[in-house]
PDB file of N, CA and C in Angstrom:
ATOM      1  N   MET A  14     -12.503  25.384  -6.293  1.00 39.00           N
ATOM      2  CA  MET A  14     -11.469  25.934  -5.581  1.00 39.00           C
ATOM      3  C   MET A  14     -12.618  27.267  -4.464  1.00 39.00           C
ATOM      4  N   ALA A  15     -11.909  25.769  -3.362  1.00 39.00           N
ATOM      5  CA  ALA A  15     -12.527  26.642  -1.846  1.00 39.00           C
ATOM      6  C   ALA A  15     -11.897  27.996  -1.821  1.00 39.00           C
ATOM      7  N   ASN A  16     -13.014  28.523  -1.477  1.00 38.00           N
ATOM      8  CA  ASN A  16     -12.488  30.006  -0.603  1.00 38.00           C
ATOM      9  C   ASN A  16     -11.710  29.755   0.992  1.00 38.00           C
ATOM     10  N   LYS A  17      -9.907  30.198   0.510  1.00 40.00           N
ATOM     11  CA  LYS A  17      -9.905  30.082   2.183  1.00 40.00           C
ATOM     12  C   LYS A  17     -10.952  31.283   3.378  1.00 40.00           C
ATOM     13  N   ASN A  18     -10.894  32.430   2.922  1.00 42.00           N
ATOM     14  CA  ASN A  18     -11.617  33.371   3.907  1.00 42.00           C
ATOM     15  C   ASN A  18     -13.647  33.669   3.553  1.00 42.00           C
ATOM     16  N   ALA A  19     -13.659  31.853   3.923  1.00 37.00           N
ATOM     17  CA  ALA A  19     -14.844  31.823   4.172  1.00 37.00           C
ATOM     18  C   ALA A  19     -15.814  32.835   5.262  1.00 37.00           C
ATOM     19  N   GLY A  20     -16.968  33.822   4.515  1.00 39.00           N
ATOM     20  CA  GLY A  20     -17.512  34.622   5.338  1.00 39.00           C
ATOM     21  C   GLY A  20     -17.187  35.699   4.613  1.00 39.00           C
ATOM     22  N   THR A  21     -16.517  35.567   4.010  1.00 47.00           N
ATOM     23  CA  THR A  21     -16.013  37.250   3.189  1.00 47.00           C
ATOM     24  C   THR A  21     -16.402  36.940   1.657  1.00 47.00           C
ATOM     25  N   GLU A  22     -16.317  38.196   1.422  1.00 53.00           N
ATOM     26  CA  GLU A  22     -17.154  38.164  -0.725  1.00 53.00           C
ATOM     27  C   GLU A  22     -16.284  39.363  -1.432  1.00 53.00           C
ATOM     28  N   GLU A  23     -16.726  38.790  -2.369  1.00 71.00           N
ATOM     29  CA  GLU A  23     -15.518  39.649  -3.389  1.00 71.00           C
ATOM     30  C   GLU A  23     -16.105  41.136  -3.449  1.00 71.00           C
ATOM     31  N   LEU A  24     -14.979  41.650  -2.869  1.00 83.00           N
ATOM     32  CA  LEU A  24     -15.061  43.056  -2.674  1.00 83.00           C
ATOM     33  C   LEU A  24     -15.551  43.749  -4.221  1.00 83.00           C
ATOM     34  N   LYS A  25     -16.387  44.934  -4.373  1.00 93.00           N
ATOM     35  CA  LYS A  25     -16.737  45.298  -5.619  1.00 93.00           C
ATOM     36  C   LYS A  25     -16.603  46.670  -4.851  1.00 93.00           C
ATOM     37  N   ILE A  26     -16.574  47.765  -5.917  1.00 96.00           N
ATOM     38  CA  ILE A  26     -16.825  49.060  -5.235  1.00 96.00           C
ATOM     39  C   ILE A  26     -17.222  49.379  -6.890  1.00 96.00           C
ATOM     40  N   VAL A  27     -17.952  50.504  -6.599  1.00 97.00           N
ATOM     41  CA  VAL A  27     -19.664  51.027  -7.591  1.00 97.00           C
ATOM     42  C   VAL A  27     -19.103  52.455  -7.584  1.00 97.00           C
ATOM     43  N   TRP A  28     -18.677  52.850  -8.731  1.00 97.00           N
ATOM     44  CA  TRP A  28     -18.658  54.544  -9.049  1.00 97.00           C
ATOM     45  C   TRP A  28     -20.185  54.978  -9.321  1.00 97.00           C
ATOM     46  N   ASN A  29     -20.591  56.176  -8.103  1.00 97.00           N
ATOM     47  CA  ASN A  29     -21.746  57.014  -8.213  1.00 97.00           C
ATOM     48  C   ASN A  29     -21.942  58.001  -9.089  1.00 97.00           C
ATOM     49  N   GLN A  30     -21.706  58.137  -9.987  1.00 96.00           N
ATOM     50  CA  GLN A  30     -21.671  59.064 -10.521  1.00 96.00           C
ATOM     51  C   GLN A  30     -22.665  60.335 -10.000  1.00 96.00           C
ATOM     52  N   ASN A  31     -23.522  59.733  -9.980  1.00 96.00           N
ATOM     53  CA  ASN A  31     -23.998  61.532  -9.645  1.00 96.00           C
ATOM     54  C   ASN A  31     -24.235  61.578  -8.074  1.00 96.00           C
ATOM     55  N   LYS A  32     -23.885  60.937  -7.038  1.00 97.00           N
ATOM     56  CA  LYS A  32     -22.744  61.251  -5.697  1.00 97.00           C
ATOM     57  C   LYS A  32     -21.656  61.568  -5.839  1.00 97.00           C
ATOM     58  N   GLN A  33     -21.157  61.636  -7.024  1.00 98.00           N
ATOM     59  CA  GLN A  33     -19.390  62.044  -7.165  1.00 98.00           C
ATOM     60  C   GLN A  33     -18.303  60.948  -6.086  1.00 98.00           C
ATOM     61  N   ARG A  34     -18.831  59.796  -6.303  1.00 97.00           N
ATOM     62  CA  ARG A  34     -17.900  59.141  -4.804  1.00 97.00           C
ATOM     63  C   ARG A  34     -18.024  57.727  -5.622  1.00 97.00           C
ATOM     64  N   PHE A  35     -17.097  57.054  -5.040  1.00 98.00           N
ATOM     65  CA  PHE A  35     -16.651  55.460  -4.720  1.00 98.00           C
ATOM     66  C   PHE A  35     -17.361  54.846  -4.267  1.00 98.00           C
ATOM     67  N   GLU A  36     -17.972  53.866  -4.015  1.00 97.00           N
ATOM     68  CA  GLU A  36     -18.476  53.006  -2.755  1.00 97.00           C
ATOM     69  C   GLU A  36     -18.833  51.877  -2.980  1.00 97.00           C
ATOM     70  N   THR A  37     -18.910  51.271  -1.559  1.00 96.00           N
ATOM     71  CA  THR A  37     -18.812  49.523  -1.960  1.00 96.00           C
ATOM     72  C   THR A  37     -19.905  49.305  -2.011  1.00 96.00           C
ATOM     73  N   GLU A  38     -20.734  48.060  -2.448  1.00 95.00           N
ATOM     74  CA  GLU A  38     -22.025  47.996  -2.966  1.00 95.00           C
ATOM     75  C   GLU A  38     -23.198  48.003  -1.489  1.00 95.00           C
ATOM     76  N   ASP A  39     -23.314  48.184  -0.709  1.00 95.00           N
ATOM     77  CA  ASP A  39     -23.694  48.371   0.600  1.00 95.00           C
ATOM     78  C   ASP A  39     -23.613  49.522   1.191  1.00 95.00           C
ATOM     79  N   LYS A  40     -22.598  50.532  -0.034  1.00 95.00           N
ATOM     80  CA  LYS A  40     -22.239  52.036   0.256  1.00 95.00           C
ATOM     81  C   LYS A  40     -21.847  52.843   1.807  1.00 95.00           C
ATOM     82  N   LYS A  41     -21.589  51.502   2.622  1.00 96.00           N
ATOM     83  CA  LYS A  41     -20.821  52.018   4.041  1.00 96.00           C
ATOM     84  C   LYS A  41     -19.808  52.548   3.814  1.00 96.00           C
ATOM     85  N   ALA A  42     -19.012  52.380   2.651  1.00 98.00           N
ATOM     86  CA  ALA A  42     -17.447  52.521   2.646  1.00 98.00           C
ATOM     87  C   ALA A  42     -17.578  53.714   1.232  1.00 98.00           C
ATOM     88  N   TYR A  43     -16.813  54.752   1.363  1.00 98.00           N
ATOM     89  CA  TYR A  43     -17.060  55.166  -0.072  1.00 98.00           C
ATOM     90  C   TYR A  43     -15.615  56.207   0.071  1.00 98.00           C
ATOM     91  N   LEU A  44     -15.015  56.914  -1.220  1.00 98.00           N
ATOM     92  CA  LEU A  44     -14.934  57.926  -1.005  1.00 98.00           C
ATOM     93  C   LEU A  44     -15.069  59.007  -2.216  1.00 98.00           C
ATOM     94  N   GLU A  45     -14.550  60.290  -1.192  1.00 98.00           N
ATOM     95  CA  GLU A  45     -15.915  61.359  -1.868  1.00 98.00           C
ATOM     96  C   GLU A  45     -15.248  62.114  -2.983  1.00 98.00           C
ATOM     97  N   TYR A  46     -15.740  62.743  -4.828  1.00 98.00           N
ATOM     98  CA  TYR A  46     -14.707  63.414  -4.624  1.00 98.00           C
ATOM     99  C   TYR A  46     -15.516  64.222  -5.821  1.00 98.00           C
ATOM    100  N   HIS A  47     -14.754  65.983  -6.069  1.00 98.00           N
ATOM    101  CA  HIS A  47     -15.490  66.365  -6.873  1.00 98.00           C
ATOM    102  C   HIS A  47     -15.038  67.101  -8.374  1.00 98.00           C
ATOM    103  N   LEU A  48     -15.261  67.036  -9.840  1.00 97.00           N
ATOM    104  CA  LEU A  48     -14.442  67.302 -10.401  1.00 97.00           C
ATOM    105  C   LEU A  48     -14.640  69.056 -10.701  1.00 97.00           C
ATOM    106  N   ILE A  49     -13.434  69.578 -11.282  1.00 96.00           N
ATOM    107  CA  ILE A  49     -12.873  70.994 -11.362  1.00 96.00           C
ATOM    108  C   ILE A  49     -12.625  71.474 -12.961  1.00 96.00           C
ATOM    109  N   ASN A  50     -13.561  71.769 -13.583  1.00 95.00           N
ATOM    110  CA  ASN A  50     -12.679  72.023 -15.106  1.00 95.00           C
ATOM    111  C   ASN A  50     -11.882  72.722 -14.711  1.00 95.00           C
ATOM    112  N   ASN A  51     -10.711  72.341 -15.537  1.00 89.00           N
ATOM    113  CA  ASN A  51      -9.479  73.260 -15.551  1.00 89.00           C
ATOM    114  C   ASN A  51      -8.999  73.793 -17.396  1.00 89.00           C
ATOM    115  N   GLY A  52      -9.736  74.536 -17.702  1.00 88.00           N
ATOM    116  CA  GLY A  52      -9.104  74.509 -19.074  1.00 88.00           C
ATOM    117  C   GLY A  52     -10.338  73.429 -20.258  1.00 88.00           C
ATOM    118  N   ASP A  53      -9.851  72.797 -20.787  1.00 88.00           N
ATOM    119  CA  ASP A  53      -9.923  71.817 -21.656  1.00 88.00           C
ATOM    120  C   ASP A  53      -9.205  70.480 -20.517  1.00 88.00           C
ATOM    121  N   SER A  54      -9.058  70.620 -19.468  1.00 91.00           N
ATOM    122  CA  SER A  54      -9.184  69.138 -19.220  1.00 91.00           C
ATOM    123  C   SER A  54      -9.790  69.000 -17.505  1.00 91.00           C
ATOM    124  N   GLN A  55      -9.883  67.651 -17.295  1.00 95.00           N
ATOM    125  CA  GLN A  55     -10.634  67.934 -15.844  1.00 95.00           C
ATOM    126  C   GLN A  55      -9.984  67.870 -14.657  1.00 95.00           C
ATOM    127  N   ILE A  56     -10.194  67.831 -13.477  1.00 97.00           N
ATOM    128  CA  ILE A  56      -9.080  67.760 -12.337  1.00 97.00           C
ATOM    129  C   ILE A  56     -10.101  66.692 -11.022  1.00 97.00           C
ATOM    130  N   MET A  57      -9.858  65.419 -10.878  1.00 98.00           N
ATOM    131  CA  MET A  57     -10.180  64.883  -9.592  1.00 98.00           C
ATOM    132  C   MET A  57     -10.070  65.506  -8.275  1.00 98.00           C
ATOM    133  N   ASP A  58     -10.747  66.545  -7.837  1.00 98.00           N
ATOM    134  CA  ASP A  58     -10.229  66.224  -6.047  1.00 98.00           C
ATOM    135  C   ASP A  58     -10.377  65.730  -4.804  1.00 98.00           C
ATOM    136  N   ILE A  59     -10.088  64.888  -4.996  1.00 98.00           N
ATOM    137  CA  ILE A  59     -10.433  63.832  -3.562  1.00 98.00           C
ATOM    138  C   ILE A  59     -10.189  64.182  -2.384  1.00 98.00           C
ATOM    139  N   LEU A  60     -11.753  64.197  -1.928  1.00 98.00           N
ATOM    140  CA  LEU A  60     -11.768  64.757  -0.388  1.00 98.00           C
ATOM    141  C   LEU A  60     -12.236  63.980   0.605  1.00 98.00           C
ATOM    142  N   HIS A  61     -12.782  63.108   0.452  1.00 98.00           N
ATOM    143  CA  HIS A  61     -13.213  62.425   1.557  1.00 98.00           C
ATOM    144  C   HIS A  61     -13.245  60.690   1.261  1.00 98.00           C
ATOM    145  N   THR A  62     -12.155  60.185   2.249  1.00 98.00           N
ATOM    146  CA  THR A  62     -12.824  58.990   2.444  1.00 98.00           C
ATOM    147  C   THR A  62     -12.969  58.257   3.803  1.00 98.00           C
ATOM    148  N   PHE A  63     -14.107  57.574   3.356  1.00 98.00           N
ATOM    149  CA  PHE A  63     -14.291  56.251   4.663  1.00 98.00           C
ATOM    150  C   PHE A  63     -15.130  55.309   4.767  1.00 98.00           C
ATOM    151  N   VAL A  64     -15.095  54.487   5.687  1.00 98.00           N
ATOM    152  CA  VAL A  64     -14.775  53.727   6.402  1.00 98.00           C
ATOM    153  C   VAL A  64     -15.037  53.328   7.280  1.00 98.00           C
ATOM    154  N   PRO A  65     -16.203  52.770   7.803  1.00 97.00           N
ATOM    155  CA  PRO A  65     -16.952  52.338   8.906  1.00 97.00           C
ATOM    156  C   PRO A  65     -16.208  51.264   9.370  1.00 97.00           C
ATOM    157  N   PRO A  66     -16.055  51.846  10.854  1.00 97.00           N
ATOM    158  CA  PRO A  66     -15.076  50.929  12.357  1.00 97.00           C
ATOM    159  C   PRO A  66     -15.364  49.761  11.979  1.00 97.00           C
ATOM    160  N   SER A  67     -16.415  49.621  11.785  1.00 95.00           N
ATOM    161  CA  SER A  67     -16.422  47.740  11.660  1.00 95.00           C
ATOM    162  C   SER A  67     -16.293  47.427  10.217  1.00 95.00           C
ATOM    163  N   LYS A  68     -15.894  48.052   9.699  1.00 95.00           N
ATOM    164  CA  LYS A  68     -14.842  47.534   8.579  1.00 95.00           C
ATOM    165  C   LYS A  68     -13.717  47.914   8.293  1.00 95.00           C
ATOM    166  N   ARG A  69     -12.858  48.015   8.734  1.00 95.00           N
ATOM    167  CA  ARG A  69     -11.557  48.834   9.175  1.00 95.00           C
ATOM    168  C   ARG A  69     -10.811  47.814   9.076  1.00 95.00           C
ATOM    169  N   GLY A  70      -9.662  48.049   8.554  1.00 94.00           N
ATOM    170  CA  GLY A  70      -7.998  46.661   8.273  1.00 94.00           C
ATOM    171  C   GLY A  70      -9.112  46.046   7.640  1.00 94.00           C
ATOM    172  N   LEU A  71     -10.230  46.094   6.924  1.00 94.00           N
ATOM    173  CA  LEU A  71      -9.681  45.024   5.717  1.00 94.00           C
ATOM    174  C   LEU A  71      -8.964  45.731   4.078  1.00 94.00           C
ATOM    175  N   GLY A  72      -8.651  46.614   4.286  1.00 95.00           N
ATOM    176  CA  GLY A  72      -8.245  47.585   2.644  1.00 95.00           C
ATOM    177  C   GLY A  72      -9.459  48.398   2.254  1.00 95.00           C
ATOM    178  N   LEU A  73      -9.567  48.124   2.441  1.00 97.00           N
ATOM    179  CA  LEU A  73     -11.307  48.805   2.210  1.00 97.00           C
ATOM    180  C   LEU A  73     -10.780  50.338   1.239  1.00 97.00           C
ATOM    181  N   ALA A  74     -10.273  51.099   2.108  1.00 97.00           N
ATOM    182  CA  ALA A  74      -9.861  52.531   2.058  1.00 97.00           C
ATOM    183  C   ALA A  74      -9.094  52.526   0.599  1.00 97.00           C
ATOM    184  N   SER A  75      -7.899  51.859   0.632  1.00 97.00           N
ATOM    185  CA  SER A  75      -6.864  50.795  -0.541  1.00 97.00           C
ATOM    186  C   SER A  75      -7.537  50.955  -1.970  1.00 97.00           C
ATOM    187  N   HIS A  76      -8.913  50.311  -1.414  1.00 97.00           N
ATOM    188  CA  HIS A  76      -9.593  49.848  -2.977  1.00 97.00           C
ATOM    189  C   HIS A  76     -10.633  51.002  -3.038  1.00 97.00           C
ATOM    190  N   LEU A  77     -11.051  51.528  -2.260  1.00 98.00           N
ATOM    191  CA  LEU A  77     -11.562  52.546  -2.987  1.00 98.00           C
ATOM    192  C   LEU A  77     -10.870  53.540  -3.842  1.00 98.00           C
ATOM    193  N   CYS A  78      -9.561  53.991  -2.588  1.00 98.00           N
ATOM    194  CA  CYS A  78      -8.816  54.814  -3.423  1.00 98.00           C
ATOM    195  C   CYS A  78      -8.330  54.029  -5.422  1.00 98.00           C
ATOM    196  N   ILE A  79      -7.921  52.867  -5.457  1.00 98.00           N
ATOM    197  CA  ILE A  79      -7.269  52.224  -6.599  1.00 98.00           C
ATOM    198  C   ILE A  79      -8.734  52.383  -7.279  1.00 98.00           C
ATOM    199  N   ALA A  80      -9.396  52.711  -7.415  1.00 98.00           N
ATOM    200  CA  ALA A  80     -11.017  52.596  -8.085  1.00 98.00           C
ATOM    201  C   ALA A  80     -11.149  54.065  -8.754  1.00 98.00           C
ATOM    202  N   ALA A  81     -10.611  55.197  -7.260  1.00 98.00           N
ATOM    203  CA  ALA A  81     -10.950  56.721  -8.170  1.00 98.00           C
ATOM    204  C   ALA A  81      -9.502  56.609  -8.882  1.00 98.00           C
ATOM    205  N   PHE A  82      -8.173  56.153  -8.601  1.00 98.00           N
ATOM    206  CA  PHE A  82      -7.296  56.905  -9.456  1.00 98.00           C
ATOM    207  C   PHE A  82      -7.095  56.182 -11.263  1.00 98.00           C
ATOM    208  N   THR A  83      -8.268  54.490 -10.656  1.00 98.00           N
ATOM    209  CA  THR A  83      -7.937  53.369 -12.228  1.00 98.00           C
ATOM    210  C   THR A  83      -8.950  54.650 -13.158  1.00 98.00           C
ATOM    211  N   HIS A  84     -10.401  55.586 -12.404  1.00 98.00           N
ATOM    212  CA  HIS A  84     -11.062  56.358 -13.391  1.00 98.00           C
ATOM    213  C   HIS A  84     -10.352  57.333 -13.406  1.00 98.00           C
ATOM    214  N   ALA A  85      -9.770  57.953 -13.051  1.00 98.00           N
ATOM    215  CA  ALA A  85      -8.940  59.316 -13.114  1.00 98.00           C
ATOM    216  C   ALA A  85      -8.183  58.841 -14.482  1.00 98.00           C
ATOM    217  N   ASP A  86      -7.091  57.912 -13.974  1.00 98.00           N
ATOM    218  CA  ASP A  86      -6.659  57.508 -15.178  1.00 98.00           C
ATOM    219  C   ASP A  86      -6.703  57.551 -16.845  1.00 98.00           C
ATOM    220  N   SER A  87      -8.515  56.464 -16.388  1.00 97.00           N
ATOM    221  CA  SER A  87      -8.874  56.242 -17.752  1.00 97.00           C
ATOM    222  C   SER A  87      -9.604  57.524 -18.589  1.00 97.00           C
ATOM    223  N   HIS A  88     -10.027  58.594 -17.587  1.00 96.00           N
ATOM    224  CA  HIS A  88     -10.628  59.869 -18.051  1.00 96.00           C
ATOM    225  C   HIS A  88      -9.727  60.535 -17.786  1.00 96.00           C
ATOM    226  N   SER A  89      -8.397  60.586 -18.493  1.00 96.00           N
ATOM    227  CA  SER A  89      -7.153  61.434 -18.825  1.00 96.00           C
ATOM    228  C   SER A  89      -7.384  62.515 -17.637  1.00 96.00           C
ATOM    229  N   PHE A  90      -7.779  62.376 -16.756  1.00 97.00           N
ATOM    230  CA  PHE A  90      -7.644  63.123 -15.145  1.00 97.00           C
ATOM    231  C   PHE A  90      -6.397  63.446 -14.167  1.00 97.00           C
ATOM    232  N   THR A  91      -6.072  64.521 -13.759  1.00 97.00           N
ATOM    233  CA  THR A  91      -5.572  64.610 -13.264  1.00 97.00           C
ATOM    234  C   THR A  91      -5.731  65.039 -11.657  1.00 97.00           C
ATOM    235  N   VAL A  92      -5.014  64.235 -10.777  1.00 98.00           N
ATOM    236  CA  VAL A  92      -5.739  64.483  -9.374  1.00 98.00           C
ATOM    237  C   VAL A  92      -5.660  64.857  -7.714  1.00 98.00           C
ATOM    238  N   ILE A  93      -5.886  65.760  -7.298  1.00 97.00           N
ATOM    239  CA  ILE A  93      -5.500  66.502  -5.845  1.00 97.00           C
ATOM    240  C   ILE A  93      -5.968  65.629  -4.699  1.00 97.00           C
ATOM    241  N   PRO A  94      -4.726  64.760  -3.739  1.00 98.00           N
ATOM    242  CA  PRO A  94      -5.852  64.324  -2.846  1.00 98.00           C
ATOM    243  C   PRO A  94      -5.759  65.322  -1.740  1.00 98.00           C
ATOM    244  N   SER A  95      -7.239  66.155  -1.372  1.00 98.00           N
ATOM    245  CA  SER A  95      -7.147  67.255  -0.518  1.00 98.00           C
ATOM    246  C   SER A  95      -7.304  65.882   1.095  1.00 98.00           C
ATOM    247  N   CYS A  96      -7.555  64.876   0.935  1.00 98.00           N
ATOM    248  CA  CYS A  96      -7.983  63.896   1.228  1.00 98.00           C
ATOM    249  C   CYS A  96      -7.075  63.147   2.124  1.00 98.00           C
ATOM    250  N   SER A  97      -6.730  63.164   3.397  1.00 97.00           N
ATOM    251  CA  SER A  97      -5.552  63.031   4.198  1.00 97.00           C
ATOM    252  C   SER A  97      -5.076  61.592   4.318  1.00 97.00           C
ATOM    253  N   TYR A  98      -6.421  61.097   4.027  1.00 98.00           N
ATOM    254  CA  TYR A  98      -5.894  59.210   3.767  1.00 98.00           C
ATOM    255  C   TYR A  98      -5.282  58.992   2.697  1.00 98.00           C
ATOM    256  N   VAL A  99      -5.956  60.530   1.496  1.00 98.00           N
ATOM    257  CA  VAL A  99      -5.716  59.628   0.382  1.00 98.00           C
ATOM    258  C   VAL A  99      -3.668  60.383   0.332  1.00 98.00           C
ATOM    259  N   SER A 100      -3.632  60.987   0.553  1.00 97.00           N
ATOM    260  CA  SER A 100      -2.200  62.165   1.048  1.00 97.00           C
ATOM    261  C   SER A 100      -0.848  61.523   1.505  1.00 97.00           C
ATOM    262  N   ASP A 101      -1.046  60.970   2.653  1.00 97.00           N
ATOM    263  CA  ASP A 101      -0.558  60.481   4.082  1.00 97.00           C
ATOM    264  C   ASP A 101      -0.300  59.099   3.858  1.00 97.00           C
ATOM    265  N   THR A 102      -1.283  58.714   3.149  1.00 97.00           N
ATOM    266  CA  THR A 102      -1.100  56.998   3.651  1.00 97.00           C
ATOM    267  C   THR A 102      -1.383  55.911   2.069  1.00 97.00           C
ATOM    268  N   PHE A 103      -1.980  56.432   1.608  1.00 98.00           N
ATOM    269  CA  PHE A 103      -2.280  55.827   0.787  1.00 98.00           C
ATOM    270  C   PHE A 103      -1.070  55.552  -0.838  1.00 98.00           C
ATOM    271  N   LEU A 104      -0.857  57.595  -1.438  1.00 98.00           N
ATOM    272  CA  LEU A 104       0.104  57.982  -2.339  1.00 98.00           C
ATOM    273  C   LEU A 104       1.530  57.145  -1.666  1.00 98.00           C
ATOM    274  N   PRO A 105       1.684  57.180  -0.797  1.00 98.00           N
ATOM    275  CA  PRO A 105       2.748  56.701  -0.322  1.00 98.00           C
ATOM    276  C   PRO A 105       3.420  55.156  -0.160  1.00 98.00           C
ATOM    277  N   ARG A 106       1.835  55.465   0.149  1.00 97.00           N
ATOM    278  CA  ARG A 106       2.236  53.506   0.361  1.00 97.00           C
ATOM    279  C   ARG A 106       1.408  52.513  -1.734  1.00 97.00           C
ATOM    280  N   ASN A 107       1.298  53.732  -2.962  1.00 97.00           N
ATOM    281  CA  ASN A 107       1.509  53.358  -4.141  1.00 97.00           C
ATOM    282  C   ASN A 107       1.842  54.566  -4.807  1.00 97.00           C
ATOM    283  N   PRO A 108       3.332  54.500  -4.301  1.00 97.00           N
ATOM    284  CA  PRO A 108       3.647  55.358  -5.657  1.00 97.00           C
ATOM    285  C   PRO A 108       3.680  55.325  -7.018  1.00 97.00           C
ATOM    286  N   SER A 109       3.214  54.616  -7.423  1.00 97.00           N
ATOM    287  CA  SER A 109       3.060  54.447  -9.158  1.00 97.00           C
ATOM    288  C   SER A 109       1.631  55.355  -9.495  1.00 97.00           C
ATOM    289  N   TRP A 110       0.827  55.600  -8.696  1.00 97.00           N
ATOM    290  CA  TRP A 110       0.013  56.469  -8.639  1.00 97.00           C
ATOM    291  C   TRP A 110       0.637  57.907  -8.837  1.00 97.00           C
ATOM    292  N   LYS A 111       1.129  58.122  -7.684  1.00 97.00           N
ATOM    293  CA  LYS A 111       1.730  59.795  -7.772  1.00 97.00           C
ATOM    294  C   LYS A 111       2.122  60.639  -9.179  1.00 97.00           C
ATOM    295  N   SER A 112       2.335  60.087 -10.203  1.00 97.00           N
ATOM    296  CA  SER A 112       2.313  60.260 -11.737  1.00 97.00           C
ATOM    297  C   SER A 112       0.737  61.139 -11.820  1.00 97.00           C
ATOM    298  N   LEU A 113      -0.622  60.454 -11.681  1.00 97.00           N
ATOM    299  CA  LEU A 113      -1.283  61.407 -11.475  1.00 97.00           C
ATOM    300  C   LEU A 113      -2.186  62.921 -11.155  1.00 97.00           C
ATOM    301  N   VAL A 114      -1.119  62.663  -9.693  1.00 97.00           N
ATOM    302  CA  VAL A 114      -1.327  64.509  -9.081  1.00 97.00           C
ATOM    303  C   VAL A 114      -1.131  65.193  -9.251  1.00 97.00           C
ATOM    304  N   HIS A 115      -2.100  66.371  -9.384  1.00 95.00           N
ATOM    305  CA  HIS A 115      -1.573  67.304 -10.293  1.00 95.00           C
ATOM    306  C   HIS A 115      -1.039  68.370  -9.417  1.00 95.00           C
ATOM    307  N   LYS A 116      -0.148  69.182 -11.017  1.00 90.00           N
ATOM    308  CA  LYS A 116       1.027  70.012 -10.513  1.00 90.00           C
ATOM    309  C   LYS A 116       0.754  71.650 -10.747  1.00 90.00           C
ATOM    310  N   GLY A 117      -0.211  71.858 -11.066  1.00 76.00           N
ATOM    311  CA  GLY A 117      -0.916  73.115 -10.970  1.00 76.00           C
ATOM    312  C   GLY A 117      -1.500  73.717 -10.156  1.00 76.00           C
ATOM    313  N   ASP A 118      -1.808  75.052 -10.229  1.00 63.00           N
ATOM    314  CA  ASP A 118      -2.332  75.507  -9.071  1.00 63.00           C
ATOM    315  C   ASP A 118      -4.226  75.493  -8.910  1.00 63.00           C
ATOM    316  N   ALA A 119      -4.485  74.755  -9.332  1.00 52.00           N
ATOM    317  CA  ALA A 119      -5.682  74.379  -8.865  1.00 52.00           C
ATOM    318  C   ALA A 119      -5.862  74.243  -7.419  1.00 52.00           C
ATOM    319  N   LYS A 120      -7.130  74.384  -6.556  1.00 51.00           N
ATOM    320  CA  LYS A 120      -6.924  74.779  -5.467  1.00 51.00           C
ATOM    321  C   LYS A 120      -8.285  73.453  -5.810  1.00 51.00           C
ATOM    322  N   SER A 121      -7.962  73.303  -4.491  1.00 44.00           N
ATOM    323  CA  SER A 121      -9.314  71.837  -3.621  1.00 44.00           C
ATOM    324  C   SER A 121     -10.270  73.391  -3.272  1.00 44.00           C
ATOM    325  N   SER A 122     -11.435  72.345  -3.715  1.00 43.00           N
ATOM    326  CA  SER A 122     -12.920  73.313  -2.873  1.00 43.00           C
ATOM    327  C   SER A 122     -13.493  73.446  -2.003  1.00 43.00           C
ATOM    328  N   LEU A 123     -12.482  73.056  -1.224  1.00 39.00           N
ATOM    329  CA  LEU A 123     -12.787  73.402   0.122  1.00 39.00           C
ATOM    330  C   LEU A 123     -11.646  74.251   1.043  1.00 39.00           C
TER     331      LEU A 123
END
């Protein structure tokens, strides 16, 4: 089957555990997070999402968020959406992920 989007490659998001971020393979677009220990559980504080101007409008920020929320869900983390893109754009557009939002009193590291 021919690719109708000639010139575009399949998007792959990579988890960079050492840098605490999810990134595109070229590392130009990324989502940064910080893990907070909360007793016997952990909270993923999503701090920042960045997509360079040349790659905006392709849905990369959303794909980065989905990778982060999927990771949080699979590790039983809750999420603090400190990043304004996550809180103001991604979550309102993707309400099914709101169940992972932390409801306690843990504060962002910022």
